[in-house]
Coordinates of C-alpha atoms in Angstrom, one line a residue:
Q22 CA -1.2 -6.5 11.1
V23 CA -3.1 -9.0 13.3
P24 CA -3.0 -9.5 17.1
L25 CA -0.5 -12.2 17.9
K26 CA -0.8 -14.8 20.7
P27 CA 1.3 -14.2 23.9
G28 CA 4.8 -15.4 23.3
R29 CA 4.7 -14.9 19.6
S30 CA 6.5 -11.6 19.2
L31 CA 9.5 -10.9 16.9
M32 CA 11.8 -11.3 19.9
D33 CA 10.2 -14.7 20.6
W34 CA 10.8 -15.7 17.0
I35 CA 14.4 -14.6 17.2
R36 CA 14.9 -16.7 20.3
L37 CA 13.3 -19.7 18.6
T38 CA 15.7 -19.4 15.6
K39 CA 18.7 -19.3 17.9
S40 CA 17.5 -22.2 20.1
G41 CA 19.0 -24.9 17.8
K42 CA 15.6 -26.5 17.2
D43 CA 15.2 -28.1 13.7
L44 CA 12.7 -25.8 12.1
T45 CA 12.7 -27.4 8.7
G46 CA 12.2 -31.0 9.8
L47 CA 15.0 -32.1 7.5
K48 CA 17.7 -32.5 10.2
G49 CA 20.1 -30.1 8.5
R50 CA 19.7 -31.5 4.9
L51 CA 19.2 -29.1 2.0
L52 CA 17.0 -30.3 -0.9
E53 CA 16.6 -29.6 -4.6
V54 CA 12.8 -29.0 -4.7
T55 CA 10.7 -29.6 -7.8
E56 CA 7.5 -27.7 -8.5
D57 CA 5.6 -30.9 -8.0
E58 CA 7.2 -31.5 -4.5
L59 CA 6.6 -27.8 -3.6
S60 CA 2.9 -28.0 -4.4
K61 CA 2.4 -30.9 -2.0
H62 CA 3.3 -28.7 1.0
N63 CA 0.3 -26.4 0.9
K64 CA -1.3 -26.8 4.3
K65 CA -1.0 -24.7 7.5
E66 CA 0.6 -27.7 9.3
D67 CA 2.9 -28.3 6.3
C68 CA 3.6 -25.1 4.4
W69 CA 6.5 -24.5 2.1
I70 CA 7.0 -21.2 0.1
C71 CA 9.4 -20.3 -2.6
I72 CA 11.0 -16.8 -2.6
R73 CA 13.5 -15.9 -5.4
G74 CA 14.4 -19.6 -6.0
F75 CA 14.8 -20.6 -2.4
V76 CA 12.3 -22.7 -0.6
Y77 CA 11.4 -22.2 3.1
N78 CA 9.3 -24.3 5.5
V79 CA 7.2 -21.5 7.1
T80 CA 5.1 -23.7 9.2
P81 CA 6.9 -22.8 12.4
Y82 CA 6.7 -19.1 11.5
M83 CA 2.9 -19.1 11.0
E84 CA 1.9 -17.9 14.5
Y85 CA 4.7 -15.3 14.5
H86 CA 3.8 -13.6 11.2
P87 CA 2.5 -10.1 11.9
G88 CA 0.2 -10.3 8.9
G89 CA -1.4 -13.5 10.1
E90 CA -1.5 -17.0 8.8
D91 CA -4.0 -16.3 6.0
E92 CA -1.4 -14.0 4.3
L93 CA 1.2 -16.7 4.3
M94 CA -1.2 -19.3 3.1
K95 CA -1.8 -17.2 -0.1
A96 CA 1.6 -18.5 -1.3
A97 CA 1.5 -22.0 0.3
G98 CA 3.0 -24.6 -1.9
A99 CA 3.9 -22.1 -4.6
D100 CA 6.2 -19.3 -5.7
G101 CA 5.4 -16.4 -3.4
T102 CA 8.0 -13.9 -4.9
D103 CA 5.5 -11.6 -6.6
L104 CA 3.2 -11.5 -3.5
F105 CA 6.2 -10.9 -1.2
D106 CA 7.4 -8.0 -3.4
Q107 CA 4.0 -6.4 -3.3
V108 CA 3.7 -6.6 0.5
H109 CA 7.0 -7.1 2.2
R110 CA 9.9 -6.4 -0.3
W111 CA 11.7 -4.5 2.4
V112 CA 11.8 -7.4 4.8
N113 CA 15.1 -9.3 5.1
Y114 CA 13.6 -12.7 4.7
E115 CA 17.0 -14.4 4.3
S116 CA 17.8 -13.4 7.9
M117 CA 14.3 -13.9 9.3
L118 CA 13.9 -17.4 7.8
K119 CA 17.4 -18.7 7.5
E120 CA 16.7 -21.5 9.9
C121 CA 13.6 -22.5 7.8
L122 CA 15.6 -23.0 4.6
V123 CA 14.6 -26.2 2.8
G124 CA 16.7 -25.8 -0.3
R125 CA 16.6 -24.4 -3.8
M126 CA 14.1 -24.9 -6.6
A127 CA 15.3 -27.5 -9.2
V128 CA 16.3 -25.9 -12.5
K129 CA 13.6 -26.7 -15.1
P130 CA 14.8 -28.1 -18.4
C131 CA 13.9 -25.8 -21.3
A132 CA 10.9 -27.6 -22.8
A133 CA 11.1 -25.6 -26.1
L134 CA 14.8 -26.4 -26.5
K135 CA 14.2 -30.0 -25.7
G136 CA 11.4 -30.3 -28.2
E137 CA 13.5 -28.5 -30.9
L138 CA 16.4 -30.9 -30.5
L139 CA 14.2 -34.0 -30.4
F140 CA 12.6 -32.9 -33.6
H141 CA 16.0 -32.5 -35.3
I142 CA 17.3 -35.8 -34.0
S143 CA 14.2 -37.7 -35.0
H144 CA 14.3 -36.3 -38.5
Q145 CA 18.1 -37.0 -38.9
I146 CA 19.0 -33.4 -39.7
P147 CA 22.8 -32.9 -40.1
E148 CA 24.7 -32.0 -36.9
D149 CA 26.0 -28.6 -38.2
E150 CA 22.4 -27.5 -39.0
I151 CA 21.3 -28.6 -35.5
L152 CA 24.2 -26.5 -34.0
V153 CA 23.2 -23.4 -36.0
K154 CA 19.5 -23.7 -34.9
L155 CA 20.6 -24.3 -31.3
K156 CA 22.8 -21.1 -31.4
T157 CA 20.0 -19.1 -32.9
F158 CA 17.6 -20.4 -30.3
I159 CA 19.9 -19.4 -27.4
I160 CA 20.5 -15.9 -28.9
L161 CA 16.7 -15.4 -29.2
V162 CA 16.2 -16.5 -25.6
V163 CA 18.9 -14.2 -24.3
L164 CA 17.6 -11.2 -26.3
S165 CA 14.1 -11.9 -25.0
E166 CA 15.4 -11.9 -21.4
L167 CA 17.4 -8.7 -21.9
L168 CA 14.5 -6.9 -23.5
T169 CA 12.3 -8.0 -20.6
L170 CA 14.9 -6.4 -18.2
N171 CA 15.1 -3.2 -20.4
L172 CA 18.9 -3.7 -20.8
V173 CA 18.8 -3.6 -24.6
F174 CA 17.9 -0.5 -26.7
K175 CA 17.7 1.6 -23.6
S176 CA 17.6 5.4 -24.3
T177 CA 19.5 6.4 -21.2
N178 CA 23.2 7.0 -21.4
Y179 CA 25.9 9.0 -19.7
D180 CA 29.2 10.9 -20.3
W181 CA 31.7 12.7 -18.2
F182 CA 34.2 15.5 -18.4
Q183 CA 36.6 17.3 -16.1
T184 CA 38.2 20.7 -15.3
D185 CA 41.2 21.3 -13.0
S186 CA 38.9 21.1 -9.9
L187 CA 35.7 19.3 -11.0
I188 CA 34.4 16.0 -12.3
T189 CA 31.0 16.3 -14.0
I190 CA 29.0 13.2 -14.9
V191 CA 26.1 13.9 -17.3
I192 CA 23.2 11.5 -17.6
Y193 CA 20.8 11.9 -20.6
T194 CA 17.5 10.5 -19.4
K195 CA 15.4 12.1 -22.2
Q196 CA 12.6 12.2 -19.7
K197 CA 10.5 15.4 -19.4
D198 CA 9.8 16.9 -15.9
M199 CA 12.9 15.4 -14.4
N200 CA 13.4 16.9 -11.0
A201 CA 15.7 16.7 -7.9
D202 CA 13.3 14.3 -6.1
L203 CA 14.1 11.7 -8.8
V204 CA 17.9 11.8 -8.4
I205 CA 19.7 10.0 -5.5
V206 CA 23.5 10.3 -5.2
D207 CA 25.8 8.7 -2.6
C208 CA 29.5 9.5 -2.7
Q209 CA 31.6 8.2 0.2
D210 CA 35.4 7.8 -0.1
K211 CA 35.8 6.9 -3.8
Q212 CA 32.5 5.0 -4.2
L213 CA 30.0 6.9 -6.3
R214 CA 26.4 5.7 -6.7
G215 CA 23.9 7.7 -8.7
E216 CA 20.4 6.4 -9.2
I217 CA 17.8 8.2 -11.5
I218 CA 14.2 7.2 -10.9
M219 CA 12.0 7.0 -14.1
D220 CA 8.5 5.8 -13.2
D221 CA 8.8 2.1 -12.1
H222 CA 12.4 1.8 -13.5
S223 CA 15.7 3.3 -12.5
Y224 CA 19.0 4.0 -14.2
L225 CA 22.2 3.4 -12.2
V226 CA 25.7 4.9 -12.4
E227 CA 27.9 3.0 -9.9
I228 CA 31.7 3.5 -10.0
D229 CA 34.8 3.0 -7.9
L230 CA 36.4 6.4 -8.8
D231 CA 40.0 6.6 -9.9
H232 CA 40.8 9.4 -7.5
A233 CA 39.4 10.8 -4.2
V234 CA 36.8 13.5 -4.2
S235 CA 35.5 15.8 -1.5
E236 CA 32.2 15.3 0.4
D237 CA 30.6 18.2 -1.5
V238 CA 28.2 16.7 -4.2
A239 CA 26.1 19.0 -6.4
V240 CA 23.2 17.9 -8.7
N241 CA 22.0 20.1 -11.6
I242 CA 19.0 19.3 -13.7
A243 CA 17.7 20.6 -17.0
E244 CA 14.1 19.6 -16.5
R245 CA 12.8 20.1 -20.0
V246 CA 15.3 17.8 -21.7
G247 CA 15.9 15.5 -18.7
K248 CA 19.6 16.1 -18.4
V249 CA 21.1 15.3 -15.0
E250 CA 24.6 16.5 -13.9
I251 CA 26.4 15.0 -10.9
I252 CA 29.3 17.4 -10.0
L253 CA 32.1 16.2 -7.8
K254 CA 35.1 18.2 -6.4
K255 CA 38.5 16.7 -6.9
K256 CA 40.6 16.4 -3.7
D257 CA 43.8 16.8 -5.7
N258 CA 44.4 18.9 -8.7
V259 CA 45.3 16.0 -11.1
H260 CA 44.2 15.0 -14.5
W261 CA 42.0 11.9 -14.5
K262 CA 42.7 9.4 -17.3
N263 CA 39.6 7.4 -16.4
L264 CA 36.5 8.0 -14.4
G265 CA 37.0 4.7 -12.5
Q266 CA 36.1 1.0 -12.3
P267 CA 32.4 0.3 -12.9
S268 CA 30.5 -2.1 -10.7
E269 CA 28.3 -5.0 -11.8
G270 CA 25.2 -2.9 -11.8
H271 CA 26.7 0.2 -13.5
N272 CA 25.0 1.6 -16.6
T273 CA 21.8 -0.5 -16.2
F274 CA 18.2 0.4 -16.6
I275 CA 15.9 -2.0 -14.8
K276 CA 12.7 -2.2 -12.8
R277 CA 13.0 -0.7 -9.3
T278 CA 11.7 -3.9 -7.7
D279 CA 14.7 -5.8 -9.3
R280 CA 17.2 -3.2 -8.2
G281 CA 17.0 -3.8 -4.5
L282 CA 17.1 -1.3 -1.7
F283 CA 20.2 0.8 -1.0
Y284 CA 21.0 2.1 2.5
R285 CA 23.3 4.7 3.9
K286 CA 24.1 5.4 7.6
C287 CA 22.4 8.5 9.0
K288 CA 23.2 10.2 12.3
L289 CA 20.5 10.8 14.9
V290 CA 20.7 14.5 15.8
S291 CA 17.5 15.1 17.8
K292 CA 14.6 13.3 19.4
T293 CA 11.6 15.3 20.7
E294 CA 8.3 14.3 22.3
V295 CA 5.1 14.7 20.2
T296 CA 2.7 12.9 22.5
H297 CA 3.0 10.5 25.4
D298 CA 4.1 7.7 23.2
T299 CA 5.2 9.3 19.9
K300 CA 8.5 11.1 19.1
L301 CA 9.9 13.1 16.3
F302 CA 13.3 11.7 15.2
C303 CA 15.6 14.0 13.2
L304 CA 18.3 12.1 11.1
M305 CA 21.1 13.7 9.3
L306 CA 22.2 12.4 5.8
P307 CA 25.9 11.9 5.1
K308 CA 27.6 14.8 3.5
G309 CA 28.2 13.1 0.2
T310 CA 24.5 12.2 -0.2
H311 CA 21.8 13.9 -2.3
L312 CA 18.4 12.5 -1.4
R313 CA 14.9 14.1 -1.1
V314 CA 11.9 12.0 -0.1
P315 CA 9.0 12.8 -2.4
T316 CA 5.6 13.6 -1.0
G317 CA 3.7 10.4 -0.3
Q318 CA 6.7 8.1 -0.3
H319 CA 8.4 6.3 2.6
V320 CA 11.9 5.0 3.6
Y321 CA 13.0 1.9 5.5
L322 CA 15.0 2.0 8.7
K323 CA 17.3 -1.0 9.2
H324 CA 18.8 -1.9 12.5
I325 CA 20.4 -4.9 14.2
V326 CA 18.2 -6.0 17.1
A327 CA 19.2 -9.0 19.2
G328 CA 21.7 -10.1 16.5
T329 CA 19.0 -10.0 13.7
E330 CA 18.6 -7.5 11.0
V331 CA 15.2 -5.8 11.4
V332 CA 13.7 -3.5 8.8
K333 CA 10.6 -1.2 9.1
P334 CA 9.0 1.4 6.8
Y335 CA 8.3 5.0 7.9
T336 CA 7.0 8.1 6.0
P337 CA 9.1 11.2 6.5
V338 CA 7.3 14.3 7.8
L339 CA 8.2 18.0 8.0
P340 CA 9.7 19.4 11.3
F341 CA 6.4 21.3 11.8
L342 CA 3.3 22.3 9.8
P343 CA 4.1 25.6 8.1
L344 CA 1.4 28.3 8.6
D345 CA 2.8 30.7 6.0
F346 CA 1.7 29.5 2.5
Q347 CA 3.2 32.3 0.5
E348 CA 6.0 30.1 -0.8
P349 CA 6.7 26.4 -0.5
P350 CA 9.2 25.6 2.3
C351 CA 12.8 25.1 1.2
H352 CA 14.1 21.5 1.6
D353 CA 17.4 21.7 3.3
G354 CA 18.5 18.4 1.7
V355 CA 20.2 17.5 4.9
H356 CA 17.7 16.1 7.4
I357 CA 14.9 13.5 7.4
Y358 CA 12.2 13.8 10.1
L359 CA 10.3 10.7 11.2
M360 CA 7.3 10.6 13.5
I361 CA 7.4 7.3 15.3
K362 CA 5.1 5.7 17.9
I363 CA 7.1 3.9 20.6
Y364 CA 5.3 0.6 21.5
S365 CA 5.9 -0.7 25.0
H366 CA 6.5 -4.2 23.7
G367 CA 7.7 -3.2 20.3
L368 CA 11.1 -4.7 19.7
F369 CA 12.1 -2.3 16.9
T370 CA 10.6 0.9 18.2
Q371 CA 12.1 0.2 21.7
A372 CA 15.5 -0.1 20.0
L373 CA 15.0 3.2 18.2
D374 CA 14.0 4.9 21.4
H375 CA 17.2 3.7 23.0
L376 CA 19.4 5.3 20.3
Q377 CA 21.5 8.1 21.7
I378 CA 22.1 11.4 20.0
G379 CA 25.1 10.8 17.6
D380 CA 24.2 7.2 17.0
Y381 CA 23.7 5.9 13.4
I382 CA 21.0 4.0 11.7
S383 CA 20.6 2.8 8.1
V384 CA 18.1 4.6 5.9
S385 CA 17.0 3.3 2.5
N386 CA 16.2 5.1 -0.8
P387 CA 12.6 6.3 -1.0
E388 CA 9.8 4.0 -2.2
G389 CA 6.1 4.4 -3.0
N390 CA 3.8 4.8 -5.9
F391 CA 2.1 8.1 -5.0
K392 CA 2.5 10.9 -7.6
K393 CA 2.1 14.6 -7.1
S394 CA -0.1 14.8 -10.2
Q395 CA -2.8 13.0 -8.3
V396 CA -3.2 16.1 -6.1
Q397 CA -2.4 18.7 -8.8
T398 CA -5.4 17.6 -10.9
S399 CA -7.9 17.5 -8.0
E400 CA -10.4 20.0 -6.7
D401 CA -11.2 18.2 -3.4
L402 CA -8.6 16.5 -1.3
L403 CA -10.0 14.3 1.5
L404 CA -7.5 12.7 4.0
L405 CA -8.4 9.8 6.3
A406 CA -5.8 9.1 8.9
G407 CA -5.8 6.6 11.8
G408 CA -3.1 7.2 14.5
T409 CA 0.4 7.4 13.0
G410 CA -1.3 7.0 9.6
F411 CA -1.2 10.8 9.8
T412 CA 2.5 10.9 8.7
P413 CA 2.0 10.8 4.9
M414 CA -0.7 13.5 5.3
V415 CA 1.8 16.1 6.6
K416 CA 3.6 16.6 3.3
L417 CA 0.4 16.1 1.4
L418 CA -1.2 19.0 3.3
N419 CA 1.8 21.2 2.7
L420 CA 1.8 20.3 -1.0
A421 CA -1.9 20.9 -1.4
L422 CA -2.0 24.3 0.4
T423 CA 1.2 25.7 -1.1
E424 CA 1.3 24.5 -4.7
V425 CA -2.2 23.4 -5.9
S426 CA -4.3 26.4 -6.7
C427 CA -7.2 24.5 -8.2
L428 CA -8.1 22.8 -4.8
R429 CA -11.3 24.1 -3.3
T430 CA -11.3 22.0 -0.1
V431 CA -8.8 20.1 1.9
K432 CA -10.2 18.1 4.7
L433 CA -8.5 15.8 7.3
I434 CA -10.6 13.3 9.2
F435 CA -8.3 12.1 12.0
F436 CA -9.2 9.0 13.9
N437 CA -7.6 8.3 17.3
K438 CA -8.3 6.5 20.6
T439 CA -8.0 9.4 23.0
E440 CA -7.3 13.2 23.0
D441 CA -3.8 12.5 24.2
D442 CA -3.1 10.4 21.1
I443 CA -3.8 13.3 18.6
L444 CA -0.6 14.2 16.8
W445 CA 0.1 17.9 16.3
R446 CA -3.5 18.9 17.3
N447 CA -2.6 22.5 18.0
Q448 CA -0.8 22.9 14.7
L449 CA -3.7 21.4 12.8
E450 CA -6.2 23.7 14.5
Q451 CA -4.1 26.7 13.8
L452 CA -3.8 25.6 10.2
A453 CA -7.6 25.4 9.9
L454 CA -7.9 29.0 11.2
K455 CA -5.1 30.2 8.9
D456 CA -6.4 28.7 5.6
E457 CA -10.1 28.7 4.9
R458 CA -9.8 25.8 2.4
F459 CA -8.6 23.5 5.2
E460 CA -10.8 21.7 7.7
V461 CA -9.9 19.1 10.4
Q462 CA -12.3 16.7 12.1
F463 CA -11.1 14.7 15.1
I464 CA -12.9 11.4 15.9
L465 CA -12.1 9.4 19.0
S466 CA -13.0 5.8 19.8
Q467 CA -12.2 6.0 23.5
P468 CA -13.1 9.6 24.5
S469 CA -13.2 11.0 28.0
K470 CA -16.5 12.1 29.4
D471 CA -15.5 15.7 28.7
W472 CA -15.0 15.2 24.9
I473 CA -17.6 17.1 23.0
G474 CA -16.5 16.1 19.5
K475 CA -17.3 13.2 17.3
Q476 CA -16.7 9.7 18.5
G477 CA -16.6 6.2 17.0
K478 CA -14.5 4.1 14.6
I479 CA -14.3 4.3 10.9
S480 CA -17.8 3.4 9.5
P481 CA -20.0 4.1 6.5
S482 CA -22.2 6.5 8.5
L483 CA -19.2 8.6 9.7
L484 CA -17.7 8.7 6.2
S485 CA -20.9 9.6 4.5
E486 CA -21.2 12.6 7.0
F487 CA -17.7 13.9 6.3
V488 CA -16.5 12.6 3.0
K489 CA -18.3 14.8 0.4
R490 CA -17.5 16.6 -2.8
S491 CA -17.6 20.4 -2.9
R492 CA -19.7 20.1 -6.1
R493 CA -21.5 17.3 -7.7
D494 CA -19.0 16.9 -10.5
S495 CA -15.8 18.0 -8.7
K496 CA -12.6 15.9 -9.1
V497 CA -11.9 14.3 -5.8
L498 CA -8.9 12.5 -4.4
I499 CA -9.3 10.5 -1.1
C500 CA -6.1 9.4 0.6
I501 CA -6.2 6.9 3.5
C502 CA -3.6 5.6 5.9
G503 CA -3.6 3.7 9.2
P504 CA -3.5 0.2 10.6
A505 CA -4.2 -2.4 7.9
P506 CA -7.8 -3.2 9.1
F507 CA -8.6 0.6 9.2
T508 CA -7.3 1.1 5.7
E509 CA -8.9 -2.0 4.2
Q510 CA -12.3 -1.2 5.8
G511 CA -12.1 2.4 4.8
V512 CA -11.4 1.6 1.2
Q513 CA -14.4 -0.8 1.0
Y514 CA -16.7 1.7 2.7
L515 CA -15.6 4.4 0.3
K516 CA -16.3 2.2 -2.7
D517 CA -19.7 1.3 -1.2
L518 CA -20.4 5.1 -1.0
G519 CA -19.8 5.3 -4.8
Y520 CA -16.2 6.5 -5.0
S521 CA -14.1 4.8 -7.7
Q522 CA -10.7 3.1 -7.3
E523 CA -9.1 5.9 -9.3
E524 CA -10.4 8.4 -6.7
I525 CA -8.9 6.5 -3.7
H526 CA -5.2 6.2 -2.8
A527 CA -4.4 3.9 0.1
F528 CA -0.9 4.2 1.6
T529 CA 0.6 0.8 2.5
A530 CA 4.2 -0.3 3.2

């Protein structure tokens, strides 16, 4: 994020969109935009961007964009869908930019088909032969598209069976090392949605069930063969003739970025103070939901603020740092804990802080590209955190110290402004005393005169002092998270110090 000018907050943007001002410059008209026309609008004072086939005039939004004008200009006069998916896929751009809608992209004629037909016509080939070639061409195009989406020849399939009291849906993923973190089930009323995560793809079972089931949902997994069982309890002891009516997305295997985010309503059950401006929110999942957020992944919170849908990413933490490392802590599968800094002028965090115990907020499926294997194959784990960039480090610390026996050292270098800003300082210091492999170093940029520890901001000199391998040839993983400038600078400094891209994982959302 970049500092915005006064009067350019999210709330100010919402007010502008509701003011009735013409933000497109088209006086309410919607256009069919060609690629040539789109490419002409590529300047800051005249900037159009295409996202998923819709074109927006983002010129008025330039000064309000948290990522700065330069980020928007990367897609100026072009299709910005891929860039958007990499950086802001969770943002509801339709709501944020609805008053900036210019129109839709014009459908391009298929050049290959056009050329094929022109060839046949110019050579006076009989009409029936042209028709056969046309049909063949269309079939090949459709098959190509389906293969691209992984909808054809997919290996995943499902079956179901019943007893007097249970319905069991069996999904054969044929994926080794399948585990409970990769299975997400939501069953409310008669709506069943089960999503199985397989790397960057997902398989979906989504059905309007024939009969009602209870809120008790069980998930069984045969890890070695990749078999997943979703077990539902019948409300009435009746024989089901059919499982139910499938939805449009049912029985599909596609890229997760094409699937879209799914949300469920979670209840706020507690809110406790961590520091002067940071609180620990405890959210309870619905009874019919099976969801576990894997280490290193985040969720999105969605809430209506001032009549506009606002979405923000947060990384779940544990309720506390366990000090007993004999066994991994048991996930209760019921609660999600989020450590959130409340900004005095933050529209979204202020709305969160005003939630009352018992209120509901929408929580998405987990997202992220971090894999446990990155830690499980390392000998040195070095964590660089800036402020609330500490949140992904909580589960990482727990994973490293409870499950990874090959780790020699685990070090957290924690950057903050003042002592009062340090999250869970006492717990971290106790953890360092409890486990000799763990070391924590606090670095302050605005320390008091009584501070005797290290001070400064992230820099090559500080990193060279603290970021070191335990042995010359040891396998190291360095994880970094914090404000965007902190993360970007840190990654560059680490590379300058000789660490490879494969040894660095930057958490971004």
